[in-house]
mmCIF file of C-alpha atoms in Angstrom:
data_model
loop_
_atom_site.group_PDB
_atom_site.id
_atom_site.type_symbol
_atom_site.label_atom_id
_atom_site.label_comp_id
_atom_site.label_asym_id
_atom_site.label_seq_id
_atom_site.Cartn_x
_atom_site.Cartn_y
_atom_site.Cartn_z
ATOM 1 C CA MET A 33 31.380 -3.138 8.642
ATOM 2 C CA THR A 34 31.700 -3.055 4.873
ATOM 3 C CA ASP A 35 32.648 -6.835 4.565
ATOM 4 C CA GLN A 36 29.717 -7.487 6.927
ATOM 5 C CA ALA A 37 27.164 -5.519 4.880
ATOM 6 C CA ALA A 38 28.326 -7.134 1.695
ATOM 7 C CA MET A 39 27.990 -10.604 3.118
ATOM 8 C CA LEU A 40 24.641 -9.734 4.428
ATOM 9 C CA ARG A 41 23.326 -8.379 1.231
ATOM 10 C CA LYS A 42 24.432 -11.555 -0.355
ATOM 11 C CA ARG A 43 22.512 -13.628 1.910
ATOM 12 C CA PHE A 44 19.319 -11.521 1.476
ATOM 13 C CA GLU A 45 19.414 -11.762 -2.306
ATOM 14 C CA GLN A 46 17.957 -15.295 -1.979
ATOM 15 C CA PHE A 47 14.917 -14.407 -0.107
ATOM 16 C CA GLN A 48 11.798 -13.347 -2.265
ATOM 17 C CA ASN A 49 8.534 -11.944 -1.188
ATOM 18 C CA PRO A 50 5.925 -13.423 -3.629
ATOM 19 C CA LYS A 51 2.925 -12.147 -1.911
ATOM 20 C CA LYS A 52 1.689 -8.591 -2.899
ATOM 21 C CA GLN A 53 1.399 -6.749 0.328
ATOM 22 C CA ARG A 54 1.343 -2.929 1.450
ATOM 23 C CA THR A 55 3.538 -1.501 4.239
ATOM 24 C CA LEU A 56 2.660 1.666 5.995
ATOM 25 C CA ALA A 57 4.000 3.732 8.716
ATOM 26 C CA VAL A 58 1.789 6.006 10.945
ATOM 27 C CA VAL A 59 3.625 9.093 12.153
ATOM 28 C CA SER A 60 2.967 12.391 14.091
ATOM 29 C CA GLY A 61 5.129 15.352 14.570
ATOM 30 C CA LYS A 62 4.663 15.054 18.410
ATOM 31 C CA GLY A 63 3.049 12.903 21.002
ATOM 32 C CA GLY A 64 -0.457 13.126 22.308
ATOM 33 C CA VAL A 65 -2.415 13.372 18.933
ATOM 34 C CA GLY A 66 -3.805 9.742 19.284
ATOM 35 C CA LYS A 67 -1.435 8.068 17.003
ATOM 36 C CA SER A 68 -1.249 4.579 18.642
ATOM 37 C CA ASN A 69 -5.025 4.544 19.212
ATOM 38 C CA PHE A 70 -5.452 5.439 15.464
ATOM 39 C CA SER A 71 -2.886 2.659 14.365
ATOM 40 C CA LEU A 72 -4.738 0.062 16.424
ATOM 41 C CA ASN A 73 -8.196 0.852 15.325
ATOM 42 C CA PHE A 74 -7.304 1.368 11.679
ATOM 43 C CA SER A 75 -5.354 -2.016 11.693
ATOM 44 C CA LEU A 76 -8.543 -3.669 13.204
ATOM 45 C CA SER A 77 -10.813 -1.968 10.613
ATOM 46 C CA LEU A 78 -8.570 -3.528 7.936
ATOM 47 C CA LYS A 79 -8.792 -6.842 9.688
ATOM 48 C CA LEU A 80 -12.742 -6.697 9.921
ATOM 49 C CA LYS A 81 -12.754 -6.274 6.084
ATOM 50 C CA GLY A 82 -11.209 -9.674 5.846
ATOM 51 C CA TYR A 83 -7.342 -8.600 5.395
ATOM 52 C CA SER A 84 -4.624 -10.132 7.153
ATOM 53 C CA VAL A 85 -2.929 -7.521 9.285
ATOM 54 C CA LEU A 86 0.271 -7.213 11.421
ATOM 55 C CA LEU A 87 0.627 -4.218 13.599
ATOM 56 C CA ILE A 88 4.186 -3.477 14.984
ATOM 57 C CA ASP A 89 4.582 -1.050 17.847
ATOM 58 C CA MET A 90 7.804 0.819 17.156
ATOM 59 C CA ASP A 91 7.316 3.384 20.015
ATOM 60 C CA ILE A 92 10.113 1.551 21.858
ATOM 61 C CA GLY A 93 10.270 2.087 25.493
ATOM 62 C CA MET A 94 6.874 3.750 25.361
ATOM 63 C CA GLY A 95 4.840 1.495 23.451
ATOM 64 C CA ASN A 96 1.145 1.158 24.407
ATOM 65 C CA VAL A 97 -0.582 -0.704 21.744
ATOM 66 C CA ASP A 98 -0.936 -3.666 23.913
ATOM 67 C CA ILE A 99 -2.171 -1.542 26.821
ATOM 68 C CA LEU A 100 -4.974 -0.049 24.656
ATOM 69 C CA MET A 101 -6.434 -3.534 23.739
ATOM 70 C CA GLY A 102 -5.915 -4.967 27.304
ATOM 71 C CA SER A 103 -3.338 -7.486 26.151
ATOM 72 C CA GLN A 104 -0.306 -8.659 28.348
ATOM 73 C CA PRO A 105 2.160 -10.079 25.712
ATOM 74 C CA SER A 106 4.920 -12.304 27.125
ATOM 75 C CA TYR A 107 7.504 -11.004 24.698
ATOM 76 C CA SER A 108 8.305 -7.743 22.845
ATOM 77 C CA ILE A 109 10.477 -7.042 19.729
ATOM 78 C CA ILE A 110 13.469 -6.532 21.903
ATOM 79 C CA ASP A 111 13.125 -10.018 23.525
ATOM 80 C CA TYR A 112 14.055 -11.420 20.032
ATOM 81 C CA PHE A 113 17.456 -9.941 20.337
ATOM 82 C CA LYS A 114 18.205 -9.869 24.067
ATOM 83 C CA ASN A 115 16.338 -12.812 25.444
ATOM 84 C CA ASN A 116 16.569 -15.310 22.443
ATOM 85 C CA ALA A 117 12.869 -15.374 21.735
ATOM 86 C CA SER A 118 11.768 -16.710 18.453
ATOM 87 C CA PHE A 119 9.933 -14.442 16.066
ATOM 88 C CA SER A 120 6.880 -16.509 16.517
ATOM 89 C CA ASP A 121 7.236 -15.742 20.218
ATOM 90 C CA ILE A 122 6.907 -12.014 19.637
ATOM 91 C CA ILE A 123 3.840 -12.193 17.520
ATOM 92 C CA HIS A 124 0.831 -12.012 19.550
ATOM 93 C CA THR A 125 -3.028 -12.088 18.804
ATOM 94 C CA GLY A 126 -4.969 -9.467 20.301
ATOM 95 C CA ALA A 127 -8.501 -7.808 20.238
ATOM 96 C CA GLY A 128 -10.393 -8.562 17.263
ATOM 97 C CA GLY A 129 -8.054 -11.283 16.182
ATOM 98 C CA ILE A 130 -5.411 -8.789 15.134
ATOM 99 C CA ASP A 131 -1.822 -9.907 15.120
ATOM 100 C CA PHE A 132 0.741 -7.447 16.684
ATOM 101 C CA ILE A 133 4.212 -7.122 18.081
ATOM 102 C CA ALA A 134 4.686 -5.133 21.226
ATOM 103 C CA GLY A 135 7.361 -2.406 21.739
ATOM 104 C CA GLY A 136 10.158 -2.736 24.134
ATOM 105 C CA SER A 137 13.289 -0.962 25.198
ATOM 106 C CA GLY A 138 16.804 -0.902 23.437
ATOM 107 C CA LEU A 139 16.031 -0.839 19.850
ATOM 108 C CA THR A 140 19.086 1.414 19.401
ATOM 109 C CA ASP A 141 20.889 -1.951 19.866
ATOM 110 C CA PHE A 142 19.242 -3.007 16.737
ATOM 111 C CA LEU A 143 21.739 -1.542 14.347
ATOM 112 C CA ASP A 144 24.529 -2.868 16.582
ATOM 113 C CA MET A 145 23.750 -6.475 16.279
ATOM 114 C CA GLY A 146 26.215 -8.907 14.846
ATOM 115 C CA GLU A 147 25.974 -10.569 11.399
ATOM 116 C CA ASP A 148 24.499 -13.751 12.564
ATOM 117 C CA GLN A 149 21.641 -12.006 14.578
ATOM 118 C CA LEU A 150 20.729 -9.533 11.777
ATOM 119 C CA ALA A 151 20.738 -12.264 9.092
ATOM 120 C CA ARG A 152 18.567 -14.477 11.344
ATOM 121 C CA PHE A 153 16.155 -11.573 12.135
ATOM 122 C CA PHE A 154 15.748 -10.545 8.465
ATOM 123 C CA GLN A 155 15.205 -14.068 7.451
ATOM 124 C CA GLU A 156 12.324 -14.997 9.983
ATOM 125 C CA PHE A 157 10.926 -11.398 9.556
ATOM 126 C CA GLU A 158 10.617 -11.731 5.768
ATOM 127 C CA SER A 159 9.183 -15.194 5.919
ATOM 128 C CA HIS A 160 6.271 -13.913 8.389
ATOM 129 C CA LEU A 161 5.544 -10.767 6.606
ATOM 130 C CA SER A 162 4.567 -12.780 3.610
ATOM 131 C CA ASN A 163 1.534 -14.074 5.616
ATOM 132 C CA TYR A 164 0.046 -10.553 5.806
ATOM 133 C CA ASP A 165 -1.786 -8.252 3.376
ATOM 134 C CA TYR A 166 -0.952 -5.014 5.348
ATOM 135 C CA ILE A 167 2.090 -4.490 7.651
ATOM 136 C CA LEU A 168 1.499 -1.341 9.724
ATOM 137 C CA PHE A 169 4.247 0.311 11.780
ATOM 138 C CA ASP A 170 3.057 2.564 14.750
ATOM 139 C CA MET A 171 6.141 4.882 14.857
ATOM 140 C CA GLY A 172 6.917 6.745 17.973
ATOM 141 C CA ALA A 173 6.476 10.519 18.329
ATOM 142 C CA GLY A 174 9.022 12.511 16.170
ATOM 143 C CA ILE A 175 11.528 10.700 14.007
ATOM 144 C CA SER A 176 14.804 9.298 14.863
ATOM 145 C CA THR A 177 17.791 8.098 12.713
ATOM 146 C CA ASP A 178 16.744 4.437 13.319
ATOM 147 C CA THR A 179 13.131 4.682 12.682
ATOM 148 C CA LEU A 180 13.682 6.814 9.641
ATOM 149 C CA HIS A 181 15.043 3.703 7.862
ATOM 150 C CA PHE A 182 11.531 1.960 8.435
ATOM 151 C CA ILE A 183 9.593 5.057 7.382
ATOM 152 C CA LEU A 184 11.652 5.382 4.069
ATOM 153 C CA SER A 185 11.066 1.629 3.259
ATOM 154 C CA VAL A 186 7.237 1.525 3.452
ATOM 155 C CA ASP A 187 4.940 2.066 0.719
ATOM 156 C CA ASP A 188 2.777 4.875 2.315
ATOM 157 C CA VAL A 189 3.097 7.228 5.283
ATOM 158 C CA ILE A 190 0.045 8.139 7.332
ATOM 159 C CA VAL A 191 0.468 11.411 9.004
ATOM 160 C CA LEU A 192 -1.896 12.107 11.970
ATOM 161 C CA THR A 193 -2.599 15.498 13.164
ATOM 162 C CA THR A 194 -5.178 17.475 15.159
ATOM 163 C CA PRO A 195 -6.510 20.993 14.450
ATOM 164 C CA GLU A 196 -4.327 22.510 16.920
ATOM 165 C CA PRO A 197 -1.816 24.885 15.385
ATOM 166 C CA THR A 198 1.201 23.267 17.090
ATOM 167 C CA SER A 199 0.077 19.811 15.986
ATOM 168 C CA ILE A 200 -0.296 21.041 12.315
ATOM 169 C CA THR A 201 3.164 22.818 12.387
ATOM 170 C CA ASP A 202 4.728 19.510 13.812
ATOM 171 C CA ALA A 203 2.946 17.303 11.332
ATOM 172 C CA TYR A 204 4.405 19.612 8.530
ATOM 173 C CA ALA A 205 8.026 19.512 10.051
ATOM 174 C CA ALA A 206 7.757 15.482 9.990
ATOM 175 C CA MET A 207 6.576 15.470 6.336
ATOM 176 C CA LYS A 208 9.388 18.065 5.542
ATOM 177 C CA PHE A 209 12.048 15.743 7.070
ATOM 178 C CA ILE A 210 10.706 12.720 5.234
ATOM 179 C CA HIS A 211 10.254 14.424 1.989
ATOM 180 C CA LEU A 212 13.993 15.727 2.001
ATOM 181 C CA GLN A 213 15.272 12.185 2.462
ATOM 182 C CA LYS A 214 12.711 10.545 -0.245
ATOM 183 C CA ASP A 215 10.463 12.890 -2.204
ATOM 184 C CA ASP A 216 8.291 10.405 -3.777
ATOM 185 C CA ILE A 217 6.758 8.629 -0.613
ATOM 186 C CA PRO A 218 3.049 9.274 -0.526
ATOM 187 C CA PHE A 219 1.644 11.278 2.486
ATOM 188 C CA TYR A 220 -1.904 10.438 3.649
ATOM 189 C CA VAL A 221 -3.271 12.751 6.158
ATOM 190 C CA VAL A 222 -5.798 12.133 8.895
ATOM 191 C CA VAL A 223 -7.103 14.844 11.102
ATOM 192 C CA ASN A 224 -8.080 13.480 14.588
ATOM 193 C CA ARG A 225 -10.270 14.932 17.244
ATOM 194 C CA THR A 226 -12.165 17.427 15.098
ATOM 195 C CA ILE A 227 -15.138 19.341 16.270
ATOM 196 C CA SER A 228 -16.897 19.642 12.974
ATOM 197 C CA ILE A 229 -16.526 18.526 9.450
ATOM 198 C CA LEU A 230 -15.552 22.076 8.612
ATOM 199 C CA ASP A 231 -12.719 21.733 11.231
ATOM 200 C CA GLY A 232 -11.233 18.741 9.478
ATOM 201 C CA LYS A 233 -11.337 20.240 6.077
ATOM 202 C CA GLU A 234 -9.793 23.577 7.133
ATOM 203 C CA THR A 235 -6.970 21.668 8.988
ATOM 204 C CA TYR A 236 -6.241 19.324 6.038
ATOM 205 C CA GLN A 237 -6.335 22.504 3.623
ATOM 206 C CA LYS A 238 -3.743 24.382 5.856
ATOM 207 C CA LEU A 239 -1.424 21.362 5.599
ATOM 208 C CA LYS A 240 -1.882 20.919 1.801
ATOM 209 C CA ASN A 241 -1.227 24.848 1.278
ATOM 210 C CA VAL A 242 2.083 24.782 3.283
ATOM 211 C CA VAL A 243 3.293 21.567 1.913
ATOM 212 C CA GLY A 244 2.394 22.736 -1.764
ATOM 213 C CA ARG A 245 4.181 26.123 -1.242
ATOM 214 C CA PHE A 246 7.314 24.994 0.509
ATOM 215 C CA LEU A 247 7.870 21.288 -0.606
ATOM 216 C CA GLU A 248 6.025 21.633 -4.057
ATOM 217 C CA ARG A 249 4.151 18.389 -3.786
ATOM 218 C CA ASP A 250 0.689 17.286 -2.819
ATOM 219 C CA ILE A 251 -0.701 15.324 0.031
ATOM 220 C CA ILE A 252 -3.738 12.848 0.267
ATOM 221 C CA ASN A 253 -6.694 13.625 2.457
ATOM 222 C CA LEU A 254 -7.905 10.243 4.110
ATOM 223 C CA GLY A 255 -10.348 11.886 6.339
ATOM 224 C CA ALA A 256 -11.106 13.225 9.742
ATOM 225 C CA ILE A 257 -12.114 11.535 13.029
ATOM 226 C CA PRO A 258 -14.403 13.539 15.309
ATOM 227 C CA ASP A 259 -13.780 14.242 19.052
ATOM 228 C CA ASP A 260 -15.812 11.395 20.515
ATOM 229 C CA GLN A 261 -16.509 10.476 24.165
ATOM 230 C CA ASN A 262 -16.638 6.826 23.109
ATOM 231 C CA VAL A 263 -12.829 6.900 22.340
ATOM 232 C CA ALA A 264 -11.921 8.160 25.853
ATOM 233 C CA LYS A 265 -14.217 5.618 27.337
ATOM 234 C CA ALA A 266 -12.803 2.737 25.321
ATOM 235 C CA VAL A 267 -9.271 3.824 26.267
ATOM 236 C CA ARG A 268 -10.169 3.506 30.065
ATOM 237 C CA LYS A 269 -11.809 0.080 29.369
ATOM 238 C CA GLN A 270 -8.770 -0.961 27.376
ATOM 239 C CA VAL A 271 -11.007 -1.887 24.407
ATOM 240 C CA PRO A 272 -10.413 -0.595 20.918
ATOM 241 C CA PHE A 273 -13.098 1.976 20.248
ATOM 242 C CA ILE A 274 -14.021 0.325 16.911
ATOM 243 C CA ILE A 275 -15.060 -2.596 18.880
ATOM 244 C CA PHE A 276 -16.360 -0.805 22.012
ATOM 245 C CA ASN A 277 -19.005 0.880 20.016
ATOM 246 C CA GLU A 278 -19.113 0.239 16.144
ATOM 247 C CA ASN A 279 -21.776 2.874 15.851
ATOM 248 C CA SER A 280 -19.980 5.651 17.485
ATOM 249 C CA GLN A 281 -19.129 8.731 15.253
ATOM 250 C CA ALA A 282 -15.239 7.914 15.575
ATOM 251 C CA SER A 283 -15.760 4.212 14.622
ATOM 252 C CA LYS A 284 -17.918 5.169 11.432
ATOM 253 C CA ALA A 285 -15.419 7.809 10.452
ATOM 254 C CA LEU A 286 -12.587 5.370 10.857
ATOM 255 C CA THR A 287 -14.314 2.706 8.751
ATOM 256 C CA GLU A 288 -14.627 5.178 5.927
ATOM 257 C CA ILE A 289 -11.064 6.157 6.144
ATOM 258 C CA ALA A 290 -10.014 2.491 5.910
ATOM 259 C CA ASP A 291 -12.466 2.130 2.877
ATOM 260 C CA ARG A 292 -10.914 5.030 1.207
ATOM 261 C CA TYR A 293 -7.420 3.748 1.712
ATOM 262 C CA CYS A 294 -8.158 0.205 0.594
ATOM 263 C CA LYS A 295 -9.678 1.438 -2.654
ATOM 264 C CA GLN A 296 -6.414 3.402 -3.477
ATOM 265 C CA GLU A 297 -8.069 5.304 -6.384
ATOM 266 C CA PHE A 298 -5.596 8.303 -5.736
ATOM 267 C CA ALA A 299 -2.367 6.321 -5.675
ATOM 268 C CA ASP A 300 0.060 5.176 -8.257
ATOM 269 C CA PRO A 301 0.248 1.482 -8.981
ATOM 270 C CA GLN A 302 2.676 -0.479 -6.916
ATOM 271 C CA GLU A 303 3.856 -3.068 -9.374
ATOM 272 C CA ASN A 304 7.086 -1.323 -10.170
ATOM 273 C CA LYS A 305 8.021 -0.153 -6.571
ATOM 274 C CA LYS A 306 10.587 -2.153 -4.815
ATOM 275 C CA PRO A 307 9.407 -4.310 -1.802
ATOM 276 C CA PHE A 308 9.561 -3.255 1.709
ATOM 277 C CA MET A 309 12.434 -5.594 2.766
ATOM 278 C CA ALA A 310 14.489 -4.855 -0.095
ATOM 279 C CA LYS A 311 14.378 -1.142 0.560
ATOM 280 C CA LEU A 312 14.926 -1.592 4.259
ATOM 281 C CA LYS A 313 17.931 -3.781 3.604
ATOM 282 C CA ARG A 314 19.580 -1.288 1.356
ATOM 283 C CA LEU A 315 19.102 1.488 3.895
ATOM 284 C CA LEU A 316 20.445 -0.437 6.804
ATOM 285 C CA PHE A 317 23.561 -1.908 5.046
ATOM 286 C CA GLU A 318 24.374 0.256 2.084
ATOM 287 C CA ARG A 319 25.620 3.066 4.300
#
């Protein structure tokens, strides 16, 4: 494995990523908080602002981004490895013109692939990523060893929670786990399904207090999304809620969240940070 890793690193040194782009992972401590729905609609909001976006469903085996927008993709990410699909084959265009890669089953095989398969994957992956301003990973509930590599490689992590005490506790646990591996990765918090403005502020403040006390660091408040019946209606219709009703409370709140994220007035400059692919390769092969 050592020789293989050395050979792969040598090959990857030739690849460059000249385009400035931002990568982010959306995580939650548990399922059922609306993470995939947020990831999809947040990506669409960025797309509507004129940015090029690639949404990658990393909830392998239980991915539902395609279902939420009523798409039936022919291939998922796992088809690239198991069925010899090309990288272009697994990138689909969905609602609102957004590009996405659907989840599949068996991503645990990813790290066991041979040298040629991994080299091909990273070469094509990197060449496609250069086409996008934002690359968003919709991570599965919880954090596994495999998905941790992707989370630690991105520029930013968006943590989705709800005002429920168990959701807040799980969100903190997820941040703690990531923080112990990499203590300088920014945490952006979004509170979903709030019943009032005060509800969102109080939930964020609870997380801020516990993170500050036990992890001795700060988190960034991106905003809150109200509990809106339009969201449930959109899910049943298999239409992103930001398209289903752009004037709904949830859609307006999400637009404000996307605006705040794009402005990046609260974040450190990214010029001196290593690109996503460089960090991911190091984590995968320098072990």
